[in-house]
Coordinates of C-alpha atoms and ligand atoms in Angstrom, one line a residue:
X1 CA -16.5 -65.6 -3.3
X2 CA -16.6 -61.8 -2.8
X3 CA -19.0 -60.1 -5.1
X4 CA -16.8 -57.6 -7.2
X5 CA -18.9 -54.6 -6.8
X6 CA -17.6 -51.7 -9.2
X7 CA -18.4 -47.8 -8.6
X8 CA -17.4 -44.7 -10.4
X9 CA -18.4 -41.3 -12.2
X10 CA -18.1 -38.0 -13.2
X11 CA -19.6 -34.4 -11.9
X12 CA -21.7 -33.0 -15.2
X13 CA -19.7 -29.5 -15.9
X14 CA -19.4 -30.2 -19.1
X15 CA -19.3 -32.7 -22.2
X16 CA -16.7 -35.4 -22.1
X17 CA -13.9 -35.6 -24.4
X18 CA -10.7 -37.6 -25.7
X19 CA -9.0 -37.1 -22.5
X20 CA -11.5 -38.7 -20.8
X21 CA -11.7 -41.6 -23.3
X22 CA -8.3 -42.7 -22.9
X23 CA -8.0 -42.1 -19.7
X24 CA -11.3 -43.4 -18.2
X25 CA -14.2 -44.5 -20.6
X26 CA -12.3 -47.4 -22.9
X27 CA -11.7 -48.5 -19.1
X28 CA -14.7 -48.8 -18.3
X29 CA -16.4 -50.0 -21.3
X30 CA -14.3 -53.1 -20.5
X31 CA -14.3 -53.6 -17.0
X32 CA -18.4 -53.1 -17.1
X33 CA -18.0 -56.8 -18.6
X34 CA -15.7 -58.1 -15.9
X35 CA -17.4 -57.1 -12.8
X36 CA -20.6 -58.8 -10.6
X37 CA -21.8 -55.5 -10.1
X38 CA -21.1 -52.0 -12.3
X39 CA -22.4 -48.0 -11.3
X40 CA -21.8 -45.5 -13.0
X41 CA -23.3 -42.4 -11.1
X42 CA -23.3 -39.0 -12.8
X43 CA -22.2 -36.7 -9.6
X44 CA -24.5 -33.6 -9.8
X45 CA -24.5 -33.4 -6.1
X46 CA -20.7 -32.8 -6.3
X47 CA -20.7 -31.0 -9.4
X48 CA -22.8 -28.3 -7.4
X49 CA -20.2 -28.1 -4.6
X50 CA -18.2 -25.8 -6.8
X51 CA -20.7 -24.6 -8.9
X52 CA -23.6 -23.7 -6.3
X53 CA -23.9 -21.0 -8.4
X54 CA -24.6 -22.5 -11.7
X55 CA -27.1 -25.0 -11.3
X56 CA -28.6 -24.2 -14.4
X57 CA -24.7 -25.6 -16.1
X58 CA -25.2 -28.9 -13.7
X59 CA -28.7 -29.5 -14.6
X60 CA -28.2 -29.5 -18.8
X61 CA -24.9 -31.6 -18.8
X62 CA -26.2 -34.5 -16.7
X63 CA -27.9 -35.3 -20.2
X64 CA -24.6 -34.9 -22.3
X65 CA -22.7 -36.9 -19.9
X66 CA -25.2 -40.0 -20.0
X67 CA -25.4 -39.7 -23.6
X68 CA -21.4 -39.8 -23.9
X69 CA -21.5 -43.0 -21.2
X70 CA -23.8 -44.4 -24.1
X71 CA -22.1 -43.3 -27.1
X72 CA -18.7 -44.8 -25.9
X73 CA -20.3 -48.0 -24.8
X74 CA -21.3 -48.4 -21.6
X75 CA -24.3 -50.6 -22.1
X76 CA -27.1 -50.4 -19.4
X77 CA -27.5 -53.6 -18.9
X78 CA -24.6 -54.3 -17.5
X79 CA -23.9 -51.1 -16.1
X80 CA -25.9 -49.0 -13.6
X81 CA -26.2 -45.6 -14.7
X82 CA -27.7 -43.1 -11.7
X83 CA -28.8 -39.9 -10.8
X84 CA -26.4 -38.9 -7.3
X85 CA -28.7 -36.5 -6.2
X86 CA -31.8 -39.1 -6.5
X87 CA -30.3 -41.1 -3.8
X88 CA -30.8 -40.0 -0.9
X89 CA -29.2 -42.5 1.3
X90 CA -25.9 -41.0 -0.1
X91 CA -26.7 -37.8 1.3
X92 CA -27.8 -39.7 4.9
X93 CA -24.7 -41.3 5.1
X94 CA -22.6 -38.3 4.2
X95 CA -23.9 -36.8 7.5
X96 CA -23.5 -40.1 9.5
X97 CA -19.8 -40.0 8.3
X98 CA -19.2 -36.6 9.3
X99 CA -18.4 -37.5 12.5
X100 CA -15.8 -39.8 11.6
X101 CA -13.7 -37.2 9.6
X102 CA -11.4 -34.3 11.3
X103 CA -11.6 -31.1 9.2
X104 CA -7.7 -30.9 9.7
X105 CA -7.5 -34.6 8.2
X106 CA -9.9 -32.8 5.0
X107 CA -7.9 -29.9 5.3
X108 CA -4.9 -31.9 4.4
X109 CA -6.1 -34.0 1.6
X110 CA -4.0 -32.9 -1.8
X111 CA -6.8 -33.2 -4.0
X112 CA -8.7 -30.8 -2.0
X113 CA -6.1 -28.7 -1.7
X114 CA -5.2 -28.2 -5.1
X115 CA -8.7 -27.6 -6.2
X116 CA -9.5 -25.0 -3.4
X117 CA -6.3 -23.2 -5.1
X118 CA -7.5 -23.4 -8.4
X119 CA -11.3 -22.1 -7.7
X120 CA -10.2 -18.7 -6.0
X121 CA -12.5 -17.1 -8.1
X122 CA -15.3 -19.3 -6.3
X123 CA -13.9 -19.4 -2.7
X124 CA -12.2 -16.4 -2.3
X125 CA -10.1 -16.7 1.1
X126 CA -12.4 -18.9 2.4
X127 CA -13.6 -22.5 1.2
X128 CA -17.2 -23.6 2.0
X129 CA -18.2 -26.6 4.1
X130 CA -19.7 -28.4 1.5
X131 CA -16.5 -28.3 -0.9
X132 CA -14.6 -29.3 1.9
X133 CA -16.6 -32.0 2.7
X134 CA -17.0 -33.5 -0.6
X135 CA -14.2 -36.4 0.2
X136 CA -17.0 -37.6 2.7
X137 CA -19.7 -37.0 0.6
X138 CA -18.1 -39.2 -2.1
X139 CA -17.2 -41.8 0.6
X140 CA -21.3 -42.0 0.9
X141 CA -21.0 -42.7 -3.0
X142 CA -18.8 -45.7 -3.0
X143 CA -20.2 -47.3 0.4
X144 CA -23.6 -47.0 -0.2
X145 CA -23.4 -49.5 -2.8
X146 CA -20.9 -51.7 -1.2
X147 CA -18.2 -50.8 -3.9
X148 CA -14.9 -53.1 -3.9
X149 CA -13.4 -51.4 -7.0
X150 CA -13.0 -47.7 -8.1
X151 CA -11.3 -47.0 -10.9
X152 CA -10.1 -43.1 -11.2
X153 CA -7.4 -41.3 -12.6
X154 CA -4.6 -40.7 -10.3
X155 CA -5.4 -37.4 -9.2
X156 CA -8.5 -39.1 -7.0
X157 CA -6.6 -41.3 -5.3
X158 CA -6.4 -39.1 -2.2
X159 CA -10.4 -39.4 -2.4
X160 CA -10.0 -43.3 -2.3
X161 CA -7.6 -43.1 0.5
X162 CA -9.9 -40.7 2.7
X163 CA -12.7 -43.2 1.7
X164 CA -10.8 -46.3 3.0
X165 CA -10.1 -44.2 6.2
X166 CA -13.8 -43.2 6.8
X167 CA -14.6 -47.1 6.6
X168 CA -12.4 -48.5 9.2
X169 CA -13.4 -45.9 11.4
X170 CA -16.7 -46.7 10.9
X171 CA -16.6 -50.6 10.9
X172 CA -13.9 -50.0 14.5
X173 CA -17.4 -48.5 16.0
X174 CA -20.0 -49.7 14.5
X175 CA -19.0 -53.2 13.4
X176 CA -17.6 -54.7 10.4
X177 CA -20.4 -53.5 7.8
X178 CA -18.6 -51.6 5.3
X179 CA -16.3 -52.9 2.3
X180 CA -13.0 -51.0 2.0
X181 CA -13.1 -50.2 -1.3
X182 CA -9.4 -50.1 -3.8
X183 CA -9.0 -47.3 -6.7
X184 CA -8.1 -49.2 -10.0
X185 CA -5.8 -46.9 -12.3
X186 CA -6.7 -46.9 -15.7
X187 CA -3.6 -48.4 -17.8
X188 CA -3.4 -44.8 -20.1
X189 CA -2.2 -42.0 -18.2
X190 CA -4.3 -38.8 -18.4
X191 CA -4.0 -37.3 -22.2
X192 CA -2.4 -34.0 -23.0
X193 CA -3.9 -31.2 -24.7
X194 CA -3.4 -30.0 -28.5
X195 CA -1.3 -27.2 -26.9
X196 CA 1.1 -29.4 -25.1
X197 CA -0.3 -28.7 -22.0
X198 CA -0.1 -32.4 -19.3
X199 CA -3.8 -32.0 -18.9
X200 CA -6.3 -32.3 -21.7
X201 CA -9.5 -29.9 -19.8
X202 CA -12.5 -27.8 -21.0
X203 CA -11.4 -25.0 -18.7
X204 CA -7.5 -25.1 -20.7
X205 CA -9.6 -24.7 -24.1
X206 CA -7.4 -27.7 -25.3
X207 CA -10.2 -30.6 -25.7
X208 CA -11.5 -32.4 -28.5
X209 CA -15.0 -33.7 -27.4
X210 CA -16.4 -36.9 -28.6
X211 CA -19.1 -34.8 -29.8
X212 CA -16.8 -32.7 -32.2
X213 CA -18.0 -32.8 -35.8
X214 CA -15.2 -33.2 -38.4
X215 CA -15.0 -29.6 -39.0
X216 CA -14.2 -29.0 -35.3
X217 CA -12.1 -31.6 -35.2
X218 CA -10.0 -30.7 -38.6
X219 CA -9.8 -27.0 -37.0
X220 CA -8.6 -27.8 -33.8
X221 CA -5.8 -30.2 -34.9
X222 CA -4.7 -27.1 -37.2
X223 CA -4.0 -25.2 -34.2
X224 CA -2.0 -28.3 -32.5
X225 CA 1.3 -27.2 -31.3
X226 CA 4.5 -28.3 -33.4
X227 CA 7.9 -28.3 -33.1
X228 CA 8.7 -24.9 -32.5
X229 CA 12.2 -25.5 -34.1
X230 CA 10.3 -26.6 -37.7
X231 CA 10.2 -23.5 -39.2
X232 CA 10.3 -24.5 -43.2
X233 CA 9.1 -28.0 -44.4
X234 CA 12.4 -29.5 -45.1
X235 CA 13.6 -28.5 -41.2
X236 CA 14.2 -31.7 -39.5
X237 CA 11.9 -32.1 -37.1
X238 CA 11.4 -33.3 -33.5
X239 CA 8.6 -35.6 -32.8
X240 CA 8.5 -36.0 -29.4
X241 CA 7.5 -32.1 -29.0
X242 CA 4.8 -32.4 -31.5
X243 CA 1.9 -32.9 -30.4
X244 CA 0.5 -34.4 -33.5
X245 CA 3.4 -37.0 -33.6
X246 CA 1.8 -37.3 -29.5
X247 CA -2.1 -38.1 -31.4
X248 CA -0.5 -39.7 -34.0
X249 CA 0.3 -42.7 -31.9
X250 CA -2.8 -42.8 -30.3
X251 CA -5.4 -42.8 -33.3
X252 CA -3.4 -44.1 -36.5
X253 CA -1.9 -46.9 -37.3
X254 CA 1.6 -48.4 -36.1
X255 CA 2.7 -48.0 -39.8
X256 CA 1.7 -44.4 -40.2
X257 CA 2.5 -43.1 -36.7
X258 CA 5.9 -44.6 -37.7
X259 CA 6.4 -43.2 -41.4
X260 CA 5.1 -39.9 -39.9
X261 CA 8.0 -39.7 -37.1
X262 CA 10.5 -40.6 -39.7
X263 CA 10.0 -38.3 -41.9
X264 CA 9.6 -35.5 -39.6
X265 CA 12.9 -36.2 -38.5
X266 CA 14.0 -36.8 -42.1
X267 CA 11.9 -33.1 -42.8
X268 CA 10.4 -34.6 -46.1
X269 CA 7.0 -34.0 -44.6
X270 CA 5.3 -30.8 -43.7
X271 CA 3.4 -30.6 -40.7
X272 CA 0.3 -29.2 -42.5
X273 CA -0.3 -32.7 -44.6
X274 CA 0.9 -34.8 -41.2
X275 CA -2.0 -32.5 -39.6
X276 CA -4.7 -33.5 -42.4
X277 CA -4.0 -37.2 -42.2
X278 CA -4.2 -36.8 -38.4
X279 CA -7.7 -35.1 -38.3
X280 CA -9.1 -37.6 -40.5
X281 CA -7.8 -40.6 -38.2
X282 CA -9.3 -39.0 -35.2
X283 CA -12.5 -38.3 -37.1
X284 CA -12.9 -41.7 -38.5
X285 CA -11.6 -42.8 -35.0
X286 CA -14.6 -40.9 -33.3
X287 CA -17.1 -41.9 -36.1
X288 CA -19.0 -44.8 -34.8
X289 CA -19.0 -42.3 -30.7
X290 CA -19.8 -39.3 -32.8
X291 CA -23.0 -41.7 -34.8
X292 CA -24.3 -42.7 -31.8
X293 CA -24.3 -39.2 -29.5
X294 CA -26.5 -38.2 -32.6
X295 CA -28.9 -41.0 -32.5
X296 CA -29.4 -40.5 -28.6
X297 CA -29.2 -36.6 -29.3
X298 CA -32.5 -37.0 -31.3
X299 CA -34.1 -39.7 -28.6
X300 CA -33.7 -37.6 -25.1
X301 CA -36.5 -39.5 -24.3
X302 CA -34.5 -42.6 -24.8
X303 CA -31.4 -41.2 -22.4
X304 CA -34.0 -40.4 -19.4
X305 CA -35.6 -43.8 -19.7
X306 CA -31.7 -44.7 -19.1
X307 CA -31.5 -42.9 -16.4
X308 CA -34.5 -43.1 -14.8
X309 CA -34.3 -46.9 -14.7
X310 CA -30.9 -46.7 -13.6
X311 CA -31.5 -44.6 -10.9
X312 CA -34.5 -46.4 -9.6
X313 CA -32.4 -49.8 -9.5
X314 CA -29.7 -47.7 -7.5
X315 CA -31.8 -46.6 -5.2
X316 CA -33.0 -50.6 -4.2
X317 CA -29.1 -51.2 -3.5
X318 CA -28.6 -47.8 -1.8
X319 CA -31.4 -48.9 0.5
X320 CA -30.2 -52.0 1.6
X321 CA -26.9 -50.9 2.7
X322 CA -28.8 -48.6 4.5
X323 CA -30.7 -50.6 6.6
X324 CA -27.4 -52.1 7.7
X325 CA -25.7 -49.1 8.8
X326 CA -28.8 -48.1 10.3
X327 CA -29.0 -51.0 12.3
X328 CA -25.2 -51.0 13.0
X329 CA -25.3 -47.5 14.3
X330 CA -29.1 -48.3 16.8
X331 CA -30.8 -45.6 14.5
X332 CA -33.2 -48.5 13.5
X333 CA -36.3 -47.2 15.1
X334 CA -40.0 -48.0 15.1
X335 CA -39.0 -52.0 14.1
X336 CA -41.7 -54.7 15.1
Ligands
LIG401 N1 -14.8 -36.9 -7.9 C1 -15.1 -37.5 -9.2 C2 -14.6 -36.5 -10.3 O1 -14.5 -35.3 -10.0 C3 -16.5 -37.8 -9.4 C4 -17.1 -38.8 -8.4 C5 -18.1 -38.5 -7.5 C6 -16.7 -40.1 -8.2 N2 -18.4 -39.6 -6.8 C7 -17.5 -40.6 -7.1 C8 -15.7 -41.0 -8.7 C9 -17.4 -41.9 -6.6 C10 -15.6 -42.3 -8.2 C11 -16.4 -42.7 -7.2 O2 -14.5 -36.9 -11.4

């Protein structure tokens, strides 16, 4: 039987947050378990293709992103955690691939697209080669250890596609030597933020981070947006506006999420005590995350040990697909 051979990550701009819990980590933290193979890498290679920059930003949340992998879960035992830029294979075959990729056919792809209109204020008029590139560059990712399974949020799938593309290109050539890998969608859809917004982001100010302490958290899910209708405590309300009716469902229990929508409809409850009750379900929620980022936050040395050994173990597989494509494409030189 096929070895299932799972692959994904995360560029390290910034710490992760609920967002990224429902809509990738619980994912993961189960699937590590039902997989022959799991990598996790943390993309610093890509991060740096839009923030070339701001290495400095790159270089401290590699760190916070491995301790939120560890903090959510993701043992490393069973999962591979790595270092992108310590492979250096991926960056070989990223150049190999080039050739097998149009710049119209990259030009086109819609999650390129939309981020080169988002990062004006990086590209100006003109996108660089290396951001344009990154759908190859992440091709190199998922071949390089023979991935089968990718599991992304929807907004990569074009990624995936432009991935599957690359391979048959290159196995039509070369020979049948790379896996076509499939994107997995997570069951949750992406989470919205506490200001309503579709997309829960640290650019959009509307996260809670794993790593919130209860303060933060209490704060923040003050500020969620409400029913704009509620004006006085005994309006009746509308839940499905309200955001904390929206969190409600995802951290409490059946019973209260319940009792809460009913009585906001009723308007026998005021938003400030449905608010309280909801920051303490996240926080007790987060608890046991929030524990263990602190543990690992006082044992870096723990965290790089991680990664190291990850990384080093990565590298072993990364090789040996290499010397495949190597061979495939008669650049295996100097041989006995
Ligand atoms: N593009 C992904 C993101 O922005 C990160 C990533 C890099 C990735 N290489 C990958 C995801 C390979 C899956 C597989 O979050």
């Amino acid at each position: 039987m096929e070895k299932k051979i799972m692959l994904t990550g995360d560029r390290p701009t910034g710490k992760l947050h609920i967002g990224h819990y429902f809509g990738s980590l619980k994912n993961r933290v189960k699937m590590q378990n039902e997989v022959d193979e799991c990598y996790i890498l943390v993309a610093d290679v890509q991060a740096l293709t839009d923030n070339f920059n701001n290495p400095e930003k790159v270089r401290k949340n590699v760190r916070e992103v491995v301790i939120d992998y560890l903090s959510v879960g993701i043992d490393p035992e069973k999962a591979t955690i790595y270092l992108q830029s310590m492979i250096p294979e991926v960056a070989e075959l990223t150049v190999f691939y080039s050739n097998l990729v149009t710049i119209a056919r990259l030009e086109r792809n819609p999650t390129v697209k939309t981020e080169i209109a988002q990062k004006k204020e990086i590209f100006g008029e003109s996108v660089t080669y290396g951001f344009l590139g990154y759908p190859v560059s992440q091709a190199a990712d998922i071949t390089a250890f023979d991935a089968t399974i990718v599991p992304v949020g929807e907004d990569q799938l074009p990624l995936i596609e432009q991935c599957r593309e690359i391979v048959r290109k290159f196995n039509s050539i070369y020979g049948e030597i790379l896996r076509e890998p499939e994107a997995y969608l997570s069951q949750t859809k992406r989470i919205k933020g506490l200001d309503g917004n579709e997309k829960m982001g640290k650019s959009l100010g509307n996260a809670i981070y794993l790593s919130d302490s209860e303060e933060e958290i209490t704060s923040k899910v003050m500020s969620a947006v409400t029913d704009p209708n509620r004006i006085r405590k005994d309006d009746k309300g509308n839940p499905e506006v309200c955001m904390v009716a929206y969190y409600h469902n995802l951290f409490s229990s059946k019973d209260e999420y319940e009792t809460a929508c009913k009585e906001c409809k009723e308007g026998c409850r005021g938003c400030v005590a449905c608010k309280k009750q909801l920051a303490k379900n996240i926080s007790e929620y987060l608890r046991p995350i929030r524990e263990k980022r602190k543990y690992y936050e006082e044992h870096p040395e723990l965290v790089d040990e991680i990664l190291i050994k990850g990384t080093e173990k990565a590298r072993e597989k990364a090789k040996n697909v290499m010397l495949k494509v190597k061979e495939a494409m008669k650049l295996d030189y100097f041989k006995e």
